[in-house]
mmCIF file of C-alpha atoms and ligand atoms in Angstrom:
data_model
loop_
_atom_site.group_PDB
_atom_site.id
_atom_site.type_symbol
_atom_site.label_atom_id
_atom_site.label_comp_id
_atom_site.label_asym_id
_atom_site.label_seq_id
_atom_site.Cartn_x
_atom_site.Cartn_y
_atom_site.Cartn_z
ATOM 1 C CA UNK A 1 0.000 0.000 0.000
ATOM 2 C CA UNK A 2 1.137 3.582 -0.944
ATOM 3 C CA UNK A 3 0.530 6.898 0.139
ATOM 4 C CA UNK A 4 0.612 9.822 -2.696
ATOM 5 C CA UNK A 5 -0.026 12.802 -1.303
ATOM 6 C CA UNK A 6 -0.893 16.519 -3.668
ATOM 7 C CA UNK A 7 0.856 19.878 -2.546
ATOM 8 C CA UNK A 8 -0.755 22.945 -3.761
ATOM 9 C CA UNK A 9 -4.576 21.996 -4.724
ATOM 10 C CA UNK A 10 -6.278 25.379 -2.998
ATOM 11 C CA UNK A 11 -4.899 28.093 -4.718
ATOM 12 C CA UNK A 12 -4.962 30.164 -0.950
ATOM 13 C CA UNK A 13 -2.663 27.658 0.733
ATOM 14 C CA UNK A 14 0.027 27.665 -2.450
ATOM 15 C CA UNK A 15 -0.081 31.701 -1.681
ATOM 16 C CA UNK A 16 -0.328 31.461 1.834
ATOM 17 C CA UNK A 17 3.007 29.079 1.453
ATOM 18 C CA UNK A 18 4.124 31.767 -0.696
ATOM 19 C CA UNK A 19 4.777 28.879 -4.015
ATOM 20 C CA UNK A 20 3.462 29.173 -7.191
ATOM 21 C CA UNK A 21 0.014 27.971 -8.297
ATOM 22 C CA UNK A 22 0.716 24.495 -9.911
ATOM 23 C CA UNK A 23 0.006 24.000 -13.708
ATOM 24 C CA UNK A 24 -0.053 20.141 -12.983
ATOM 25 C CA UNK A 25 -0.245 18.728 -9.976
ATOM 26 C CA UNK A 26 2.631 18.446 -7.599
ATOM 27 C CA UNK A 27 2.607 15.033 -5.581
ATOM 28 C CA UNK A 28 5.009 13.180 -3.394
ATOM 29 C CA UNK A 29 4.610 9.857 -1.404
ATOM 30 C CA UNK A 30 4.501 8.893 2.531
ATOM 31 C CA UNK A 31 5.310 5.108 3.339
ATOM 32 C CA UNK A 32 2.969 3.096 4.883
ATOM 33 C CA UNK A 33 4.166 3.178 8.837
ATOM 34 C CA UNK A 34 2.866 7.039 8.190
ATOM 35 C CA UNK A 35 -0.562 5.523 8.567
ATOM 36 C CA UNK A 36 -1.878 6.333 12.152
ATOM 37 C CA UNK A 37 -5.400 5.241 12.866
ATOM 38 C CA UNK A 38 -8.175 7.177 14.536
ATOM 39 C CA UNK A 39 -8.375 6.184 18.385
ATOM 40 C CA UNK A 40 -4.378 6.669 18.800
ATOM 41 C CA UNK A 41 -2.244 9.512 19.898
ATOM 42 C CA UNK A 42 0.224 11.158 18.022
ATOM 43 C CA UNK A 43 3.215 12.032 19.766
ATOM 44 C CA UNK A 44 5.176 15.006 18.941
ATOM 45 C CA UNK A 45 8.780 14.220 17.326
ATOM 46 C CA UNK A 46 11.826 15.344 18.432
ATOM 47 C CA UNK A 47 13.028 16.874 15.046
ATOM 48 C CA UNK A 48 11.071 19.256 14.368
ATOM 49 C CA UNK A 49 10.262 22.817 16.567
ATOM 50 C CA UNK A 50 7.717 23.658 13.799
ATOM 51 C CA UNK A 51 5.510 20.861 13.353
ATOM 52 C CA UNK A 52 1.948 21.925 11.059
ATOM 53 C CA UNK A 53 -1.364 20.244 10.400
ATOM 54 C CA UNK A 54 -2.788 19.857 6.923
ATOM 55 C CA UNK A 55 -6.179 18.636 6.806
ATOM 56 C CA UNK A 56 -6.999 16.814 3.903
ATOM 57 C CA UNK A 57 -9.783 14.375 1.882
ATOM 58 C CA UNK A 58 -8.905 11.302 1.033
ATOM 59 C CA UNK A 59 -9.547 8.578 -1.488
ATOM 60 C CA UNK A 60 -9.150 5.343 -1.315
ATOM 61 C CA UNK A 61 -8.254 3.441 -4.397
ATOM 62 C CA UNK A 62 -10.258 0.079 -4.769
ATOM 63 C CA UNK A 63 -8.914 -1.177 -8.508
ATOM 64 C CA UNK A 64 -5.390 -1.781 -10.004
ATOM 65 C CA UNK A 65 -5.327 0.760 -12.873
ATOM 66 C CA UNK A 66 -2.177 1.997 -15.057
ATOM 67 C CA UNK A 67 -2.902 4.972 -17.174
ATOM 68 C CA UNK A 68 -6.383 5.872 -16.439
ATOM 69 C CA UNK A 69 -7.687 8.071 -18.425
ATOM 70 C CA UNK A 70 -9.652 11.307 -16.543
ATOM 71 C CA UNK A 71 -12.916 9.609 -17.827
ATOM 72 C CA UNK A 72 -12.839 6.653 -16.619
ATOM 73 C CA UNK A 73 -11.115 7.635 -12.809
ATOM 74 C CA UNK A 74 -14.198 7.243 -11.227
ATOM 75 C CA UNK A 75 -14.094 3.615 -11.003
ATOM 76 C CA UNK A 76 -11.220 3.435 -9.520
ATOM 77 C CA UNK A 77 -11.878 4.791 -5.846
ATOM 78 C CA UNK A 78 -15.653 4.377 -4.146
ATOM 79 C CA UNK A 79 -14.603 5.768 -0.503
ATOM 80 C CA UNK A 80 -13.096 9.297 0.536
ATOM 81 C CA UNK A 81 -11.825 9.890 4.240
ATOM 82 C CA UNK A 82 -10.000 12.953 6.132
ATOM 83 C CA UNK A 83 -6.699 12.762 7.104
ATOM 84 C CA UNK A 84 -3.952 14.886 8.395
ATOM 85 C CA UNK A 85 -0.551 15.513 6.573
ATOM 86 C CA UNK A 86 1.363 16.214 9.310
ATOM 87 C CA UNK A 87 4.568 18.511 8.280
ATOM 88 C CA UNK A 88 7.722 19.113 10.194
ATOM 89 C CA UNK A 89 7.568 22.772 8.608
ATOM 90 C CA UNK A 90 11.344 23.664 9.477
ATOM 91 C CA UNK A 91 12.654 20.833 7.668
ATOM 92 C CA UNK A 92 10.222 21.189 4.746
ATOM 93 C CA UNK A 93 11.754 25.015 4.590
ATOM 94 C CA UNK A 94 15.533 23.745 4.994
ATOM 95 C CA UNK A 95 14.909 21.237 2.001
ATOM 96 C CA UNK A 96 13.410 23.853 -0.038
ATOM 97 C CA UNK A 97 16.127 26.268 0.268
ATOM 98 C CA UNK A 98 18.583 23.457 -0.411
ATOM 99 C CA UNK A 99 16.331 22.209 -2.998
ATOM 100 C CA UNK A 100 16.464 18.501 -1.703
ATOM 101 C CA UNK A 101 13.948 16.160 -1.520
ATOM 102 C CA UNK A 102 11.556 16.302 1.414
ATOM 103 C CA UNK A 103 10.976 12.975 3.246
ATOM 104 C CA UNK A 104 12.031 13.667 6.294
ATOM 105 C CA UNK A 105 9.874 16.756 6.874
ATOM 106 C CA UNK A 106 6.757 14.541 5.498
ATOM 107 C CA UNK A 107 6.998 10.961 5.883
ATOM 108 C CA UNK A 108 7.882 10.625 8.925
ATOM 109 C CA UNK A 109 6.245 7.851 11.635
ATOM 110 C CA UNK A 110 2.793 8.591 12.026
ATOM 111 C CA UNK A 111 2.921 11.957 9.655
ATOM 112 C CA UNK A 112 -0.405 10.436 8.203
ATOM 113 C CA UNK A 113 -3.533 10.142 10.942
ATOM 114 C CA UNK A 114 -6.336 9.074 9.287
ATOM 115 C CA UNK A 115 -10.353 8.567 9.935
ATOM 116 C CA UNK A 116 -11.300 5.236 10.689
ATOM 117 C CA UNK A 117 -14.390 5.614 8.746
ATOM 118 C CA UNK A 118 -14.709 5.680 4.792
ATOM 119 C CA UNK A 119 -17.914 7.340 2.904
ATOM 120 C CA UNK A 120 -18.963 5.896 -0.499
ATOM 121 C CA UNK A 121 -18.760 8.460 -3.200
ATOM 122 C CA UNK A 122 -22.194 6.824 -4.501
ATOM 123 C CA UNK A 123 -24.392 9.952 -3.604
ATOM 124 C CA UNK A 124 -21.541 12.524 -3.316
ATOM 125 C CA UNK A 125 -21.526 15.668 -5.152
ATOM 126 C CA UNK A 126 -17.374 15.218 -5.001
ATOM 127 C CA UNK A 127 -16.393 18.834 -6.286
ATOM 128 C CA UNK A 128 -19.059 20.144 -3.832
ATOM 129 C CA UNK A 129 -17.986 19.009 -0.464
ATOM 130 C CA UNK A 130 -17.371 20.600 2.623
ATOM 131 C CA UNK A 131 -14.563 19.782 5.217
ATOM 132 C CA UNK A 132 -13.073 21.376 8.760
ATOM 133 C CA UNK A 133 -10.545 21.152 11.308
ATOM 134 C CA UNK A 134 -11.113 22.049 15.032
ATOM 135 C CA UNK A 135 -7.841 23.011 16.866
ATOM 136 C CA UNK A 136 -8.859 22.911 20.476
ATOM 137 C CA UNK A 137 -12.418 23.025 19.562
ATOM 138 C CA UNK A 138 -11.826 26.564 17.455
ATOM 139 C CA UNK A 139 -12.009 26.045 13.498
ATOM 140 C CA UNK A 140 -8.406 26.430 11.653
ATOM 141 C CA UNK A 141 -8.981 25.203 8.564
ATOM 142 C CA UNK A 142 -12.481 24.976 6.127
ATOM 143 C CA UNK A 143 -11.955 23.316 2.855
ATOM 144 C CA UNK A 144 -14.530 23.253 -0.116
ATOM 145 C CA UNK A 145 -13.701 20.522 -3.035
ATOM 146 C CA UNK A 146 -15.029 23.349 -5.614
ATOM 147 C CA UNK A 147 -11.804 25.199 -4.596
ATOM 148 C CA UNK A 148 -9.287 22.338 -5.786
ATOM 149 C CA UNK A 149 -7.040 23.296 -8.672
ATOM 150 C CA UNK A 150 -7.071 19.695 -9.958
ATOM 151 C CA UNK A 151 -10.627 17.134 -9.408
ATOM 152 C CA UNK A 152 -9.894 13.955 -7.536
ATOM 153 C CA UNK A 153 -10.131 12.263 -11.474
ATOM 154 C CA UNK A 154 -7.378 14.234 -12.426
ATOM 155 C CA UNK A 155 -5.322 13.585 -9.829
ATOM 156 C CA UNK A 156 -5.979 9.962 -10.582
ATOM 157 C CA UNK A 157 -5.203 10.249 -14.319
ATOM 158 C CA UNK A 158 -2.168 12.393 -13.802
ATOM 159 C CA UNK A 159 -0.789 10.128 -10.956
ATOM 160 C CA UNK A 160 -1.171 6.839 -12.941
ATOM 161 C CA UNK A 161 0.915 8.326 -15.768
ATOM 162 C CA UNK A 162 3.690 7.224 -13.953
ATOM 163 C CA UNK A 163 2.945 4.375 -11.357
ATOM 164 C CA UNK A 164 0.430 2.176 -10.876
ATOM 165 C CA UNK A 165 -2.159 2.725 -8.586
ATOM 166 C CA UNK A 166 -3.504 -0.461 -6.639
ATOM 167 C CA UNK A 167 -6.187 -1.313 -4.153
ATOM 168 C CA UNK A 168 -5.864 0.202 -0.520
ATOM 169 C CA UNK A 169 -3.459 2.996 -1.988
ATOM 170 C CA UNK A 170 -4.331 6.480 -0.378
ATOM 171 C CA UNK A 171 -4.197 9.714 -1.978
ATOM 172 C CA UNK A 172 -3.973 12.766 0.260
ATOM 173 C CA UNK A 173 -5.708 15.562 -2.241
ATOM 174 C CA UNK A 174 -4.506 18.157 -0.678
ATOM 175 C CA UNK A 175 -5.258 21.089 1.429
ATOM 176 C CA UNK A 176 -6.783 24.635 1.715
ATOM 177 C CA UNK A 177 -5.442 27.393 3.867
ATOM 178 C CA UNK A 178 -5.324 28.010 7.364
ATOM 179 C CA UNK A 179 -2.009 25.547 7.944
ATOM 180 C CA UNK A 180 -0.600 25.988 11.215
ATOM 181 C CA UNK A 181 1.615 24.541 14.555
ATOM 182 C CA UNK A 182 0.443 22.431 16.503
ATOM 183 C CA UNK A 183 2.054 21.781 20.128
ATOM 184 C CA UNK A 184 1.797 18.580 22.764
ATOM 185 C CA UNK A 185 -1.624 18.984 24.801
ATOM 186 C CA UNK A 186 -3.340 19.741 21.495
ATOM 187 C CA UNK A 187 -6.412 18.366 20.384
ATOM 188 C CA UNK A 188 -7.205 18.348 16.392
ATOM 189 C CA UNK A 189 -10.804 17.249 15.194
ATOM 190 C CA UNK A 190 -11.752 16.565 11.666
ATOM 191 C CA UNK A 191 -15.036 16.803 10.280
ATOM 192 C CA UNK A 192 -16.735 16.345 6.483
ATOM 193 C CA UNK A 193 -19.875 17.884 6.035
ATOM 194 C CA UNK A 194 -20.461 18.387 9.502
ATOM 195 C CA UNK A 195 -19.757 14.548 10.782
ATOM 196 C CA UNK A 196 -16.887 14.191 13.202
ATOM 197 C CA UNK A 197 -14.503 12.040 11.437
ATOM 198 C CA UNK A 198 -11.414 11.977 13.844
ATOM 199 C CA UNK A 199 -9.927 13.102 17.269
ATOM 200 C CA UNK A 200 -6.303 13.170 17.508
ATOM 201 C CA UNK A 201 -4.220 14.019 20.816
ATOM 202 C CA UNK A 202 -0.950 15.356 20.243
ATOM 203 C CA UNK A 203 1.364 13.833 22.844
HETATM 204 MG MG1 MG B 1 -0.558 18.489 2.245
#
């Protein structure tokens, strides 16, 4: 199972990261030991002073499919989730400016809490969905799926290009603005269209 994760889909995150609005989308991957299920804590890592939440949807991929054209993407995923990608921002910065690669600031142990629960797609308006993130019960982040630069289907076509996608794989789509740290003692909450999806402690 693989994780593929997109950078830049809400046009107010890439400016409040100050990057350029993607003409494509911009992906890179999270191993699997990222995964950490609802019902467990995260606890904070000693590498990074700066560490940020990114709420994001997910899709789960329930077909082995190479080259899929934007058409036909649909049939490749029936369930969406939320999920965090958690991002050591001081060593995503460092890379940057150095213009390496950046694993360690986002595929780290646990960099990848996810919901539990999965939704079918079957009566989902997908580019009209609503999702939030509670920080210590305040809102930090609201995402609409009408505000993504690139649709979950081409995402899907784009990413299978150039690796095959196969059953359980996860795509992280992305996420809107409102990024920020968290700290030990915090609580983050996830929610898509208004049902409580997760509850992580950060330890
Ligand atoms: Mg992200």
């Amino acid at each position: 199972m693989k994780i593929i994760c997109i950078g830049r889909n809400y046009a107010d995150h890439a400016k409040e990261m100050k990057a350029e609005v993607p003409t494509a989308p911009v992906f890179f991957m999270k191993p699997d030991t990222a995964i950490l299920r609802d019902g467990y804590d995260f606890y904070f890592p000693d590498f990074t002073q700066d560490l940020h939440y990114e709420c994001e949807l997910v899709v789960r991929i329930d077909k082995v499919g190479k080259n899929i054209s934007e058409k036909f993407a649909h049939k490749y995923y029936s369930d969406i989730t939320l999920g965090i990608d958690f991002t050591a921002r001081d060593l995503q910065q460092q890379c940057k400016e150095k213009g390496l690669p950046w694993e360690i600031a986002k595929s780290f142990e646990h960099s990848a809490p996810i919901s539990q629960k999965f939704i079918s797609v079957e009566n989902l308006d997908l580019n009209n969905l609503t999702f939030e993130l509670k920080k210590n019960s305040e809102t930090v982040q609201i995402g609409h799926t009408s505000d993504m630069l690139f649709t979950i289907d081409k995402i899907i076509a784009y990413i299978s290009q150039f690796m095959t996608l196969k059953k359980g794989d996860l795509i992280f789509t992305g996420t809107p603005a409102g990024v920020g740290p968290v700290q030990i003692g915090d609580v983050l909450e996830g929610f898509l269209e208004g049902t409580k999806m997760y509850e992580f402690k950060v330890k």
